[in-house]
Short mmCIF file of C-alpha atoms in Angstrom, two decimals:
data_model
loop_
_atom_site.label_atom_id
_atom_site.label_comp_id
_atom_site.label_asym_id
_atom_site.label_seq_id
_atom_site.Cartn_x
_atom_site.Cartn_y
_atom_site.Cartn_z
CA MET A 29 -157.00 -15.33 -111.69
CA LYS A 30 -156.67 -19.44 -112.69
CA ALA A 31 -153.05 -20.60 -112.44
CA ALA A 32 -151.73 -21.79 -115.76
CA ASN A 33 -150.25 -25.27 -115.97
CA GLY A 34 -147.38 -25.96 -114.28
CA ASP A 35 -148.04 -23.28 -112.13
CA GLY A 36 -149.09 -25.19 -109.38
CA SER A 37 -151.58 -24.19 -106.63
CA ILE A 38 -152.26 -23.04 -103.40
CA PHE A 39 -155.14 -23.73 -100.52
CA TYR A 40 -155.77 -23.88 -96.73
CA ARG A 41 -156.82 -26.94 -95.17
CA ALA A 42 -159.29 -25.57 -92.29
CA SER A 43 -159.15 -29.07 -90.82
CA LYS A 44 -155.22 -29.11 -90.59
CA ASP A 45 -155.02 -25.53 -90.31
CA ARG A 46 -152.59 -25.34 -92.31
CA TRP A 47 -151.30 -24.00 -96.79
CA PHE A 48 -150.83 -26.38 -98.82
CA GLY A 49 -148.96 -25.92 -102.35
CA ALA A 50 -148.73 -28.56 -105.16
CA ALA A 51 -148.20 -29.26 -108.60
CA TYR A 52 -146.50 -31.87 -110.94
CA LEU A 53 -143.16 -32.24 -109.82
CA LEU A 54 -139.93 -34.74 -112.09
CA GLN A 55 -139.86 -38.25 -110.75
CA PRO A 56 -136.75 -40.78 -110.39
CA ASP A 57 -138.41 -42.45 -113.43
CA GLY A 58 -138.77 -39.42 -115.69
CA THR A 59 -142.14 -39.12 -114.85
CA TYR A 60 -144.33 -36.37 -113.48
CA ALA A 61 -146.26 -36.90 -110.14
CA ARG A 62 -148.27 -34.43 -108.46
CA ARG A 63 -146.85 -33.11 -104.72
CA GLU A 64 -147.78 -31.54 -102.05
CA VAL A 65 -145.37 -29.68 -99.51
CA SER A 66 -147.15 -27.75 -96.23
CA HIS A 67 -147.00 -25.06 -93.58
CA LYS A 68 -148.81 -22.81 -91.48
CA ASP A 69 -147.48 -19.60 -92.62
CA ARG A 70 -148.65 -19.54 -96.33
CA ASP A 71 -145.21 -17.31 -97.77
CA GLN A 72 -143.78 -20.27 -96.21
CA VAL A 73 -145.50 -22.63 -98.97
CA VAL A 74 -144.67 -20.12 -101.42
CA GLN A 75 -141.25 -20.98 -101.19
CA LYS A 76 -141.38 -23.76 -100.93
CA LEU A 77 -143.09 -24.45 -104.20
CA ARG A 78 -140.92 -22.27 -105.68
CA ASN A 79 -137.71 -24.21 -105.23
CA MET A 80 -139.35 -27.49 -105.87
CA GLN A 81 -140.62 -26.09 -109.33
CA THR A 82 -137.39 -24.51 -110.10
CA ARG A 83 -135.07 -27.61 -109.27
CA SER A 84 -138.34 -29.83 -111.13
CA ASP A 85 -137.08 -27.68 -113.85
CA GLN A 86 -133.27 -28.18 -113.44
CA GLY A 87 -134.28 -32.12 -114.47
CA ILE A 88 -133.57 -32.78 -110.30
CA PRO A 89 -135.95 -35.26 -109.57
CA ALA A 90 -138.43 -33.75 -106.37
CA GLU A 91 -137.86 -36.94 -104.38
CA ALA A 92 -133.99 -36.10 -104.70
CA THR A 93 -134.43 -33.72 -101.65
CA ASN A 94 -135.34 -36.42 -99.06
CA TRP A 95 -133.87 -39.58 -100.79
CA GLN A 96 -132.05 -41.75 -98.15
CA VAL A 97 -128.41 -42.85 -99.82
CA GLU A 98 -129.76 -46.35 -101.13
CA ALA A 99 -132.36 -44.14 -103.07
CA PHE A 100 -130.58 -42.59 -104.94
CA LEU A 101 -127.80 -44.95 -105.48
CA LYS A 102 -129.90 -47.48 -107.27
CA TYR A 103 -130.93 -44.10 -109.57
CA TRP A 104 -127.16 -43.11 -110.20
CA LEU A 105 -127.43 -46.76 -111.28
CA GLU A 106 -130.15 -46.96 -113.28
CA HIS A 107 -130.27 -43.19 -115.12
CA ILE A 108 -126.63 -42.03 -114.99
CA VAL A 109 -123.95 -44.95 -115.04
CA LYS A 110 -126.45 -47.76 -117.01
CA PRO A 111 -126.94 -44.89 -120.19
CA SER A 112 -123.08 -43.50 -120.47
CA LYS A 113 -120.85 -46.20 -118.93
CA LYS A 114 -119.86 -49.75 -120.51
CA PRO A 115 -121.78 -53.28 -118.88
CA LYS A 116 -119.14 -54.01 -116.96
CA THR A 117 -118.44 -51.29 -115.35
CA TYR A 118 -121.98 -50.49 -114.38
CA GLN A 119 -122.26 -54.33 -112.86
CA GLY A 120 -119.17 -53.67 -110.97
CA TYR A 121 -121.12 -50.56 -109.67
CA GLU A 122 -123.98 -52.10 -108.95
CA LEU A 123 -122.11 -55.27 -107.71
CA VAL A 124 -120.21 -52.57 -104.99
CA ALA A 125 -123.10 -50.72 -104.22
CA ARG A 126 -125.56 -53.95 -103.29
CA VAL A 127 -123.62 -55.77 -101.51
CA HIS A 128 -121.76 -52.96 -99.97
CA LEU A 129 -122.66 -49.53 -99.86
CA ILE A 130 -126.60 -50.24 -99.31
CA PRO A 131 -126.79 -52.64 -96.94
CA GLN A 132 -123.91 -49.68 -94.68
CA LEU A 133 -125.54 -46.98 -95.69
CA GLY A 134 -128.64 -47.50 -97.49
CA LYS A 135 -130.97 -45.80 -94.91
CA LYS A 136 -128.89 -42.93 -94.02
CA LYS A 137 -130.62 -39.47 -95.32
CA LEU A 138 -128.39 -38.32 -98.28
CA HIS A 139 -127.53 -34.35 -97.67
CA LYS A 140 -127.06 -35.47 -94.29
CA LEU A 141 -124.42 -37.99 -94.49
CA THR A 142 -121.02 -36.72 -93.68
CA GLY A 143 -117.55 -37.56 -93.69
CA ALA A 144 -117.27 -38.81 -89.94
CA ASP A 145 -120.06 -41.48 -91.45
CA VAL A 146 -117.78 -42.34 -94.56
CA ARG A 147 -115.24 -42.28 -91.92
CA LEU A 148 -116.53 -44.51 -89.58
CA PHE A 149 -118.19 -47.03 -93.05
CA MET A 150 -114.42 -47.13 -94.22
CA LYS A 151 -113.43 -48.18 -91.57
CA ARG A 152 -115.75 -50.51 -90.43
CA LEU A 153 -115.33 -52.10 -94.37
CA ARG A 154 -111.46 -52.40 -93.54
CA ASN A 155 -112.04 -54.09 -90.37
CA SER A 156 -114.47 -56.81 -90.87
CA CYS A 157 -114.79 -60.23 -91.62
CA LEU A 158 -115.87 -60.85 -95.28
CA CYS A 159 -116.73 -64.59 -94.55
CA CYS A 160 -118.81 -63.43 -91.42
CA LEU A 161 -120.87 -60.40 -93.63
CA HIS A 162 -121.54 -62.14 -96.09
CA GLY A 163 -121.90 -65.36 -94.45
CA TYR A 164 -119.93 -67.34 -96.80
CA ASP A 165 -119.41 -70.25 -94.50
CA GLU A 166 -123.32 -70.83 -93.66
CA ARG A 167 -123.45 -71.83 -97.10
CA ARG A 168 -121.27 -74.37 -96.52
CA GLY A 169 -124.01 -76.21 -94.35
CA ASP A 170 -122.43 -79.79 -92.76
CA LYS A 171 -119.26 -78.49 -94.39
CA ALA A 172 -118.72 -75.18 -92.28
CA SER A 173 -115.45 -75.34 -90.78
CA CYS A 174 -114.89 -71.50 -89.44
CA CYS A 175 -117.40 -68.39 -88.82
CA ALA A 176 -120.55 -70.24 -88.99
CA VAL A 177 -119.08 -72.77 -85.70
CA GLY A 178 -117.64 -69.50 -83.61
CA ARG A 179 -114.44 -69.79 -85.76
CA CYS A 180 -114.25 -66.54 -87.58
CA CYS A 181 -111.14 -66.51 -89.99
CA GLU A 182 -110.98 -63.13 -90.36
CA ARG A 183 -110.70 -63.03 -93.98
CA ARG A 184 -110.20 -59.35 -94.19
CA PRO A 185 -110.59 -56.88 -97.55
CA SER A 186 -107.73 -55.89 -99.35
CA ASP A 187 -106.89 -52.66 -100.34
CA ARG A 188 -107.64 -52.86 -103.77
CA LEU A 189 -111.17 -54.15 -102.75
CA VAL A 190 -111.61 -51.04 -99.90
CA GLU A 191 -110.48 -48.48 -102.54
CA GLN A 192 -112.98 -49.93 -104.61
CA VAL A 193 -115.48 -49.08 -102.72
CA HIS A 194 -114.65 -45.64 -101.54
CA ALA A 195 -113.95 -44.78 -105.96
CA VAL A 196 -117.62 -45.92 -106.40
CA LEU A 197 -119.72 -43.91 -103.59
CA ARG A 198 -116.90 -40.70 -104.12
CA ASN A 199 -118.20 -41.15 -107.66
CA ALA A 200 -121.75 -41.16 -107.15
CA LEU A 201 -121.74 -38.67 -104.09
CA GLN A 202 -120.11 -35.88 -106.57
CA ALA A 203 -123.21 -37.39 -109.63
CA ALA A 204 -125.16 -36.00 -106.29
CA VAL A 205 -123.36 -32.56 -106.70
CA ARG A 206 -123.75 -31.85 -109.79
CA GLU A 207 -127.23 -32.61 -110.23
CA GLU A 208 -127.20 -29.40 -107.31
CA VAL A 209 -129.16 -32.84 -104.97
CA LEU A 210 -125.89 -31.75 -102.92
CA GLN A 211 -123.75 -29.24 -101.21
CA ARG A 212 -120.33 -31.18 -101.86
CA ASN A 213 -119.50 -34.53 -101.87
CA VAL A 214 -118.31 -35.70 -98.09
CA ALA A 215 -116.40 -38.96 -99.19
CA LYS A 216 -113.74 -37.09 -100.42
CA LEU A 217 -112.85 -35.42 -96.87
CA VAL A 218 -111.63 -38.86 -96.56
CA GLN A 219 -109.04 -40.81 -97.92
CA VAL A 220 -107.85 -44.01 -98.03
CA LYS A 221 -104.82 -46.17 -97.99
CA GLY A 222 -103.82 -47.05 -101.98
CA ALA A 223 -103.75 -50.54 -103.19
CA GLN A 224 -100.50 -51.47 -103.35
CA TYR A 225 -99.18 -53.21 -106.28
CA ASP A 226 -96.90 -56.18 -106.86
CA ILE A 227 -93.52 -54.98 -108.59
CA ASN A 228 -91.84 -56.74 -111.57
CA ARG A 229 -94.09 -59.28 -112.84
CA GLY A 230 -93.24 -58.80 -116.89
CA ALA A 231 -91.03 -62.03 -118.55
CA THR A 232 -87.44 -60.68 -119.19
CA GLU A 233 -86.17 -61.88 -122.47
CA GLU A 234 -85.23 -65.93 -121.46
CA GLN A 235 -89.05 -65.84 -120.15
CA ALA A 236 -90.75 -64.56 -123.00
CA ARG A 237 -88.64 -67.31 -124.97
CA LEU A 238 -88.90 -69.71 -122.97
CA LEU A 239 -93.24 -69.06 -122.50
CA LEU A 240 -93.09 -69.33 -126.61
CA GLU A 241 -91.55 -72.31 -127.12
CA ALA A 242 -93.39 -74.04 -124.50
CA ALA A 243 -96.99 -72.45 -125.84
CA ARG A 244 -96.10 -74.04 -129.27
CA ALA A 245 -98.18 -77.35 -128.35
CA THR A 246 -101.36 -75.83 -127.61
CA ARG A 247 -103.82 -74.87 -129.70
CA LEU A 248 -103.78 -70.38 -129.07
CA HIS A 249 -99.49 -70.87 -130.00
CA ALA A 250 -100.71 -67.18 -131.74
CA LEU A 251 -103.19 -65.50 -128.41
CA PHE A 252 -100.26 -65.80 -126.34
CA VAL A 253 -97.85 -64.51 -129.49
CA LEU A 254 -99.97 -61.34 -129.58
CA ALA A 255 -99.86 -60.95 -126.56
CA LEU A 256 -96.82 -61.37 -125.73
CA PHE A 257 -96.01 -58.97 -128.75
CA LEU A 258 -98.42 -56.30 -129.32
CA GLY A 259 -99.32 -56.31 -125.73
CA LEU A 260 -103.32 -56.85 -125.68
CA ARG A 261 -105.30 -57.26 -123.39
CA ARG A 262 -107.01 -60.29 -122.70
CA GLY A 263 -111.41 -59.35 -123.51
CA GLU A 264 -109.50 -57.69 -127.10
CA LEU A 265 -107.63 -60.81 -128.15
CA LEU A 266 -110.78 -63.28 -127.61
CA GLY A 267 -112.73 -59.82 -129.23
CA LEU A 268 -110.38 -59.60 -132.47
CA LYS A 269 -112.16 -61.23 -135.60
CA TRP A 270 -110.45 -62.56 -139.23
CA GLU A 271 -112.16 -59.56 -140.49
CA ASP A 272 -109.86 -57.28 -138.23
CA ILE A 273 -107.11 -58.56 -139.78
CA ASP A 274 -105.41 -56.67 -143.28
CA TRP A 275 -103.38 -59.02 -144.66
CA ALA A 276 -102.52 -56.40 -147.25
CA GLU A 277 -101.74 -53.62 -145.47
CA ASN A 278 -100.17 -56.18 -142.26
CA THR A 279 -102.17 -54.61 -139.75
CA VAL A 280 -104.48 -55.24 -136.83
CA GLN A 281 -107.25 -53.40 -135.80
CA ILE A 282 -108.29 -53.77 -131.74
CA ARG A 283 -112.34 -52.45 -132.29
CA ARG A 284 -113.92 -54.70 -129.27
CA THR A 285 -113.39 -57.05 -125.78
CA LEU A 286 -115.42 -59.82 -125.68
CA GLN A 287 -116.61 -59.31 -121.74
CA ARG A 288 -119.22 -62.17 -119.48
CA VAL A 289 -121.90 -59.01 -118.32
CA ASP A 290 -124.84 -60.13 -116.54
CA GLY A 291 -124.25 -64.04 -117.64
CA ALA A 292 -123.65 -63.88 -121.27
CA LEU A 293 -120.47 -62.79 -123.28
CA GLN A 294 -120.24 -59.75 -125.41
CA ALA A 295 -118.81 -58.06 -127.53
CA VAL A 296 -117.72 -54.39 -126.12
CA THR A 297 -116.22 -51.73 -127.35
CA PRO A 298 -112.28 -50.64 -126.23
CA LYS A 299 -111.94 -50.49 -122.79
CA THR A 300 -111.05 -46.45 -123.92
CA ASN A 301 -110.76 -44.04 -126.78
CA ARG A 302 -106.76 -45.09 -127.46
CA SER A 303 -107.56 -48.89 -127.10
CA ARG A 304 -109.84 -48.69 -130.12
CA ARG A 305 -105.85 -48.50 -132.52
CA THR A 306 -104.01 -49.99 -135.34
CA VAL A 307 -101.26 -52.01 -134.80
CA PRO A 308 -98.30 -53.12 -137.09
CA LEU A 309 -98.79 -57.40 -137.91
CA ILE A 310 -95.21 -58.09 -137.80
CA ALA A 311 -93.47 -61.24 -139.39
CA VAL A 312 -94.09 -63.20 -135.96
CA CYS A 313 -97.02 -62.38 -135.39
CA ALA A 314 -98.82 -63.24 -138.47
CA GLU A 315 -96.64 -67.06 -139.19
CA ALA A 316 -98.51 -67.43 -135.87
CA LEU A 317 -101.89 -66.10 -137.07
CA ARG A 318 -101.66 -67.93 -140.24
CA SER A 319 -101.16 -71.31 -138.49
CA HIS A 320 -103.78 -70.86 -136.09
CA LYS A 321 -106.14 -70.59 -138.94
CA ARG A 322 -104.96 -73.16 -140.32
CA ARG A 323 -105.66 -75.39 -137.18
CA GLN A 324 -108.78 -73.97 -137.31
CA ALA A 325 -109.96 -75.08 -140.88
CA MET A 326 -108.76 -78.43 -139.56
CA GLU A 327 -111.30 -78.31 -136.42
CA ARG A 328 -113.67 -76.45 -138.40
CA LEU A 329 -114.00 -80.44 -140.67
CA LEU A 330 -113.62 -82.17 -137.90
CA ALA A 331 -116.38 -80.28 -136.19
CA GLY A 332 -119.11 -80.68 -138.91
CA GLU A 333 -122.31 -79.88 -138.41
CA LYS A 334 -121.77 -78.94 -134.64
CA TRP A 335 -119.57 -75.64 -135.84
CA VAL A 336 -120.47 -72.63 -135.04
CA ASP A 337 -119.24 -69.45 -137.10
CA THR A 338 -118.76 -66.20 -135.00
CA GLY A 339 -115.93 -65.17 -137.11
CA TYR A 340 -113.19 -64.54 -133.89
CA VAL A 341 -109.90 -65.57 -134.63
CA PHE A 342 -109.61 -67.62 -131.40
CA THR A 343 -112.47 -69.82 -130.52
CA THR A 344 -113.01 -73.50 -128.24
CA GLU A 345 -112.71 -76.43 -130.82
CA ILE A 346 -116.55 -75.82 -132.40
CA GLY A 347 -116.47 -71.70 -133.40
CA THR A 348 -117.94 -70.40 -130.25
CA ALA A 349 -116.60 -67.61 -128.54
CA ILE A 350 -113.73 -68.46 -125.82
CA GLU A 351 -115.11 -68.04 -122.39
CA PRO A 352 -111.84 -65.06 -120.16
CA ASP A 353 -111.75 -66.96 -117.21
CA ASN A 354 -111.31 -70.29 -119.18
CA LEU A 355 -108.47 -68.60 -120.06
CA ARG A 356 -106.74 -69.70 -116.83
CA ARG A 357 -106.98 -73.74 -117.56
CA VAL A 358 -104.42 -73.02 -120.76
CA TRP A 359 -101.86 -69.87 -119.31
CA TYR A 360 -101.90 -71.87 -115.48
CA PRO A 361 -100.06 -75.33 -116.98
CA LEU A 362 -98.15 -73.53 -119.64
CA ARG A 363 -96.74 -70.84 -116.64
CA GLU A 364 -95.62 -73.77 -114.71
CA ALA A 365 -93.92 -75.63 -117.97
CA ALA A 366 -92.18 -72.46 -118.69
CA GLY A 367 -91.09 -71.88 -115.11
CA LEU A 368 -93.23 -68.13 -114.44
CA GLY A 369 -94.36 -68.59 -110.86
CA GLU A 370 -97.21 -66.61 -110.09
CA MET A 371 -97.01 -64.50 -113.35
CA ARG A 372 -100.68 -62.84 -114.81
CA LEU A 373 -101.35 -63.77 -118.06
CA HIS A 374 -102.25 -59.44 -118.26
CA ASP A 375 -99.15 -59.85 -117.10
CA LEU A 376 -97.82 -59.86 -120.52
CA ARG A 377 -99.24 -57.13 -121.35
CA HIS A 378 -97.21 -55.50 -118.95
CA SER A 379 -94.11 -57.43 -119.95
CA CYS A 380 -94.59 -55.83 -123.92
CA VAL A 381 -94.42 -52.96 -122.95
CA THR A 382 -91.25 -53.02 -120.08
CA LEU A 383 -89.56 -55.40 -123.17
CA LEU A 384 -90.46 -52.41 -125.17
CA LEU A 385 -89.25 -49.94 -123.69
CA ARG A 386 -85.61 -51.26 -122.56
CA LEU A 387 -85.19 -51.64 -126.49
CA LYS A 388 -85.31 -47.46 -125.85
CA VAL A 389 -88.35 -47.43 -127.48
CA PRO A 390 -89.67 -44.04 -127.56
CA PRO A 391 -92.81 -43.90 -124.05
CA HIS A 392 -96.27 -42.72 -126.72
CA ILE A 393 -94.79 -45.31 -129.36
CA VAL A 394 -95.44 -47.78 -126.60
CA GLN A 395 -98.43 -46.68 -125.83
CA ALA A 396 -100.05 -46.58 -129.32
CA ILE A 397 -99.02 -49.97 -129.78
CA VAL A 398 -101.07 -51.00 -126.40
CA GLY A 399 -102.96 -49.18 -126.46
CA HIS A 400 -102.81 -46.90 -123.05
CA ALA A 401 -105.12 -44.11 -122.16
CA ASP A 402 -102.59 -42.37 -120.70
CA ILE A 403 -98.93 -42.41 -121.20
CA HIS A 404 -98.24 -42.05 -117.38
CA VAL A 405 -99.43 -45.61 -117.33
CA THR A 406 -97.07 -46.20 -118.95
CA MET A 407 -93.73 -45.18 -117.99
CA THR A 408 -95.14 -46.57 -114.43
CA ILE A 409 -95.59 -50.20 -115.58
CA TYR A 410 -91.91 -49.67 -116.91
CA ALA A 411 -90.84 -47.67 -113.64
CA HIS A 412 -92.25 -50.76 -111.50
CA ALA A 413 -90.92 -53.69 -113.40
CA SER A 414 -87.06 -51.93 -114.33
CA LEU A 415 -84.79 -52.67 -111.07
CA ASP A 416 -81.76 -53.20 -113.44
CA ASP A 417 -82.35 -50.83 -115.64
CA GLN A 418 -81.91 -48.50 -112.38
CA ARG A 419 -79.22 -50.84 -111.59
CA LYS A 420 -77.26 -50.87 -114.66
CA ALA A 421 -77.40 -46.44 -114.18
CA LEU A 422 -76.16 -46.36 -110.77
CA ASP A 423 -72.84 -48.13 -111.66
CA GLN A 424 -72.88 -45.90 -114.16
CA LEU A 425 -72.49 -42.97 -112.09
CA ALA A 426 -70.53 -44.60 -110.20
CA GLU A 427 -67.44 -45.04 -112.57
CA LEU A 428 -67.88 -42.02 -113.39
CA VAL A 429 -67.78 -40.43 -110.48
CA ALA A 430 -65.49 -42.84 -108.05
CA GLY A 431 -63.52 -44.05 -110.82
#
């Protein structure tokens, strides 16, 4: 009896003295192609063919059983990460895979990757000079001054980078487990040292006042007001449009974040579900925004036909969206004028959290204002920036007990 479509076929080749099985199976690109298996024992061929067809029916590509790490990483990025994650996340994962994972682990068979392989890779990464590894100094040509001329600068990767590389590998292998390509995630067997973050990076009340005073002379004064009082992220500030502001209800809707992805500025949905939120427009913020709107109207008149109507609240002097990294040109002189040291722009968000909690605002209210996905994040920021409060609490305990 002739086999039905999809059942595959089994046949003997006398020239090779072997049994063969063939069937059309799912491929990594979503198409179907004919694949063969062979063995001297017919029963072995039958079993192999059934296993392959079963995996194909489950949506597992035929090549997966013999994939190298490089092939699976590319499949994972294209068919799992790209459709489900934000563009910036995909871009970060792709960079880590291309620069760190594929060159070192790409040729290994996925199903033969061991915890020892991962551990050795992570150790090698941590102890490597990134300048030597990626040829940074070679690109300087005649101006080469370290690794390219035999004087290694020992530019080791940060704990944060090592942590990120391990996380991407762990996430990729976990996807392989979910798709039943692997039995277990060997990256989980390897622990890496977590990155240590600086503490006390937020602004004090006095520093916040100095900052707002220094920012008053800049054309983006309102941006710093919203960053400090509402705890908006950089991308949320730059993605804010006038249509998001309800002057009657005195609210601001956070609907999008502006990011540079693949060489282009893109407005994407906020970082998490909680990041998409509506916050009160308090008087100090409303006043700053009204003043900013009047300034923007004047800039529009001055720009004339060069003006580009994007609808964004914070724009360049011709109305186009502001490049996120270009905010540093405003921020660095501003923080110097306010005496804020090495404080980052993002630390204004931390400052908002810290100052609200110091005012005894309930943590769940603070979480709702700044859009943290988890209240533990809210409290962690506060814990990292409340040494003075801890000291006061211990002094009170000492006074109570010791008198």
